[in-house]
PDB file of C-alpha atoms in Angstrom:
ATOM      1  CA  UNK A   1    -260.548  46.419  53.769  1.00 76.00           C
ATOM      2  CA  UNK A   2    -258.414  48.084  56.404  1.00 84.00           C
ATOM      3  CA  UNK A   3    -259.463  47.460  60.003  1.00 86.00           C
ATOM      4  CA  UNK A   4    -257.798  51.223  60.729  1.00 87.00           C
ATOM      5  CA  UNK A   5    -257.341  54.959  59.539  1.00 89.00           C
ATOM      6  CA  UNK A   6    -254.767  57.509  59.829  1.00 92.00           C
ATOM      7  CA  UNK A   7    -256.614  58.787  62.493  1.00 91.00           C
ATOM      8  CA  UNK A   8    -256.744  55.775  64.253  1.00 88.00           C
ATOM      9  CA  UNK A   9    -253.245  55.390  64.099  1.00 89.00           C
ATOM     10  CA  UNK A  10    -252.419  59.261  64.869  1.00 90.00           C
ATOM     11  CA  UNK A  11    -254.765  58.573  68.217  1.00 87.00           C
ATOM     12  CA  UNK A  12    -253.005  55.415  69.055  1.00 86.00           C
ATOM     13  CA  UNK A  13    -249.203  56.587  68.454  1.00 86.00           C
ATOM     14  CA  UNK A  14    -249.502  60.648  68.243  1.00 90.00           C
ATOM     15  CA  UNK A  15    -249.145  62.550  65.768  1.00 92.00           C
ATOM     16  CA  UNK A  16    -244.993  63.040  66.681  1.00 92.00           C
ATOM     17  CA  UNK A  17    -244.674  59.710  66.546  1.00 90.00           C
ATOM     18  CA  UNK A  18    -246.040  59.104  63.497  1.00 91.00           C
ATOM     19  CA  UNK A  19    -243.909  61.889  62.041  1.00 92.00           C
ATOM     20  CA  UNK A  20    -241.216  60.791  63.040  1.00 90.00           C
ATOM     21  CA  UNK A  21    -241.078  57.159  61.791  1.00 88.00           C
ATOM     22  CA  UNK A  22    -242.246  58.386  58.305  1.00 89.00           C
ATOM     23  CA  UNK A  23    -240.120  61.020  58.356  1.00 89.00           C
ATOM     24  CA  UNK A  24    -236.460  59.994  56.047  1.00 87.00           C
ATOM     25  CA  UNK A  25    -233.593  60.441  58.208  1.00 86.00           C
ATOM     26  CA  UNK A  26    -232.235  63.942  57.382  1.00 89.00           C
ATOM     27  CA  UNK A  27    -235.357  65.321  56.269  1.00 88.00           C
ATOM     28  CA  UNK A  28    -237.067  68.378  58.009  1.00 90.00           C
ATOM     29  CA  UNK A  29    -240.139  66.010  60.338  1.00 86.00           C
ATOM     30  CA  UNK A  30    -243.295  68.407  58.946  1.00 92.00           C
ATOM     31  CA  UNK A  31    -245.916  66.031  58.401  1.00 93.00           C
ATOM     32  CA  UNK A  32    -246.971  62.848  58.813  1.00 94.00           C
ATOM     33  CA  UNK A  33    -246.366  60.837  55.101  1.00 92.00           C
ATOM     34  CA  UNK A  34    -250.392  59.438  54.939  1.00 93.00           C
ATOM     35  CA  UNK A  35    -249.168  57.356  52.191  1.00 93.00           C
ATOM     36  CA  UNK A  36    -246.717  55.674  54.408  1.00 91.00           C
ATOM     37  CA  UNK A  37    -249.110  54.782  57.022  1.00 92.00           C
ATOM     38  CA  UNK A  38    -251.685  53.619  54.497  1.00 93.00           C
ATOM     39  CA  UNK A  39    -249.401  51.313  53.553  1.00 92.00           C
ATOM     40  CA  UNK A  40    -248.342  49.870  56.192  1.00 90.00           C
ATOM     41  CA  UNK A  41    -252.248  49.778  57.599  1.00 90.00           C
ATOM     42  CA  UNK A  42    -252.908  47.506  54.422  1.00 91.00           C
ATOM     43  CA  UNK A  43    -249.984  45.429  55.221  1.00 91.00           C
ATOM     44  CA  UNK A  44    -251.416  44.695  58.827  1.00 88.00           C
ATOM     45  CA  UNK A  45    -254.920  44.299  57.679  1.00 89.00           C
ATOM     46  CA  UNK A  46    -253.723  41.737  55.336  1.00 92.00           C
ATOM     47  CA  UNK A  47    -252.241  40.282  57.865  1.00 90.00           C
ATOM     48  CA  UNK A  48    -255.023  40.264  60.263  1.00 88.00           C
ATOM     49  CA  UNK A  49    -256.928  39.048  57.378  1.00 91.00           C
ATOM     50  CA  UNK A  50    -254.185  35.904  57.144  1.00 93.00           C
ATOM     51  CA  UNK A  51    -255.245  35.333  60.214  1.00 91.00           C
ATOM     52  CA  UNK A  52    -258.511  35.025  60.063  1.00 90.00           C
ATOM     53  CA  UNK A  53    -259.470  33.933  57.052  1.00 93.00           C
ATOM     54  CA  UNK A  54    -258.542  30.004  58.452  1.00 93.00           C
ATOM     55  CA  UNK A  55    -262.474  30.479  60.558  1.00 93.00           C
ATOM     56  CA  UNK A  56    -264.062  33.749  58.689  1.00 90.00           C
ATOM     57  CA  UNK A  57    -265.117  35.338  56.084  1.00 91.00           C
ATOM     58  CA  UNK A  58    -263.083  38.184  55.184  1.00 91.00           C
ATOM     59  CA  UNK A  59    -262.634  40.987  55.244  1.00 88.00           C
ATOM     60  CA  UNK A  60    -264.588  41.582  58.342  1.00 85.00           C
ATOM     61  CA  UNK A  61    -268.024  43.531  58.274  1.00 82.00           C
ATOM     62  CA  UNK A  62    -267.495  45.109  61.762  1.00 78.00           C
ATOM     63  CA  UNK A  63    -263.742  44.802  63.297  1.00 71.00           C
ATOM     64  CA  UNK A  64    -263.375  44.965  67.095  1.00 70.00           C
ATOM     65  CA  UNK A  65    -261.677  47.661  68.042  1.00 67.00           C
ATOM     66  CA  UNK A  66    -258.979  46.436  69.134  1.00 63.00           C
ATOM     67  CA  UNK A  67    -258.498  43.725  66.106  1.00 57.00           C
ATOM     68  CA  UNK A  68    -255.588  46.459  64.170  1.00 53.00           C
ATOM     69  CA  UNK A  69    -253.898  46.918  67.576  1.00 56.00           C
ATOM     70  CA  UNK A  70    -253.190  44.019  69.076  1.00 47.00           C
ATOM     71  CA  UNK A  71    -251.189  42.542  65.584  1.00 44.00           C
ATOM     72  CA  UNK A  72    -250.481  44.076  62.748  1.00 44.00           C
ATOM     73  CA  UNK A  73    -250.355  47.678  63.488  1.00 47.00           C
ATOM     74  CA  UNK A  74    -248.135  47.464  66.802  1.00 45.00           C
ATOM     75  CA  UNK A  75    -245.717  45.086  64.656  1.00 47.00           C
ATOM     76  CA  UNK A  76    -245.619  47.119  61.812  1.00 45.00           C
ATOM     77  CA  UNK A  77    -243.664  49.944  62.994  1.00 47.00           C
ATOM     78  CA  UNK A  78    -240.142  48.398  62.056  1.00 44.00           C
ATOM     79  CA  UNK A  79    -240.776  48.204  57.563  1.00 44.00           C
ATOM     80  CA  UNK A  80    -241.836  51.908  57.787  1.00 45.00           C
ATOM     81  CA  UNK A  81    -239.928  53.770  59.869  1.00 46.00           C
ATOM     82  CA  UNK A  82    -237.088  56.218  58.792  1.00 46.00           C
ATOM     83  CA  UNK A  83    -237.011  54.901  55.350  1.00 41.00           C
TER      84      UNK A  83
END
């Protein structure tokens, strides 16, 4: 289960942002690559999960809604951008 959406992540960063860093170097920045930032929200919800799992049951029901950006998704930025 991912503890975030595209949306979530396009309010957090802004939609430029988010262009940018899954936009190829070179490449015309159009659109933000959804697959991109699905992947790398499922990387940082696994990791969250990692996390976790040592005192709950995961996935969680009901995330805080904070619990994506205070880890994974802040830290993720680095393994998707400008690949």
């Amino acid at each position: 289960m991912a503890y975030a959406t595209v949306d979530d992540m396009t309010k957090s960063f802004g939609e430029d942002e988010l262009i940018t860093v899954t936009t190829p170097r070179g490449v015309e920045r159009t659109v933000i690559d959804q697959d991109q930032v699905n992947t790398a929200i499922g990387v940082a919800s696994d990791e969250i999960d990692s996390y976790l799992r040592r005192r709950y049951a995961v996935p969680l029901v009901t995330a805080p809604p904070t619990a994506a950006q205070r880890r994974g998704l802040y830290g993720i930025k680095p393994q998707w951008s400008r690949i």
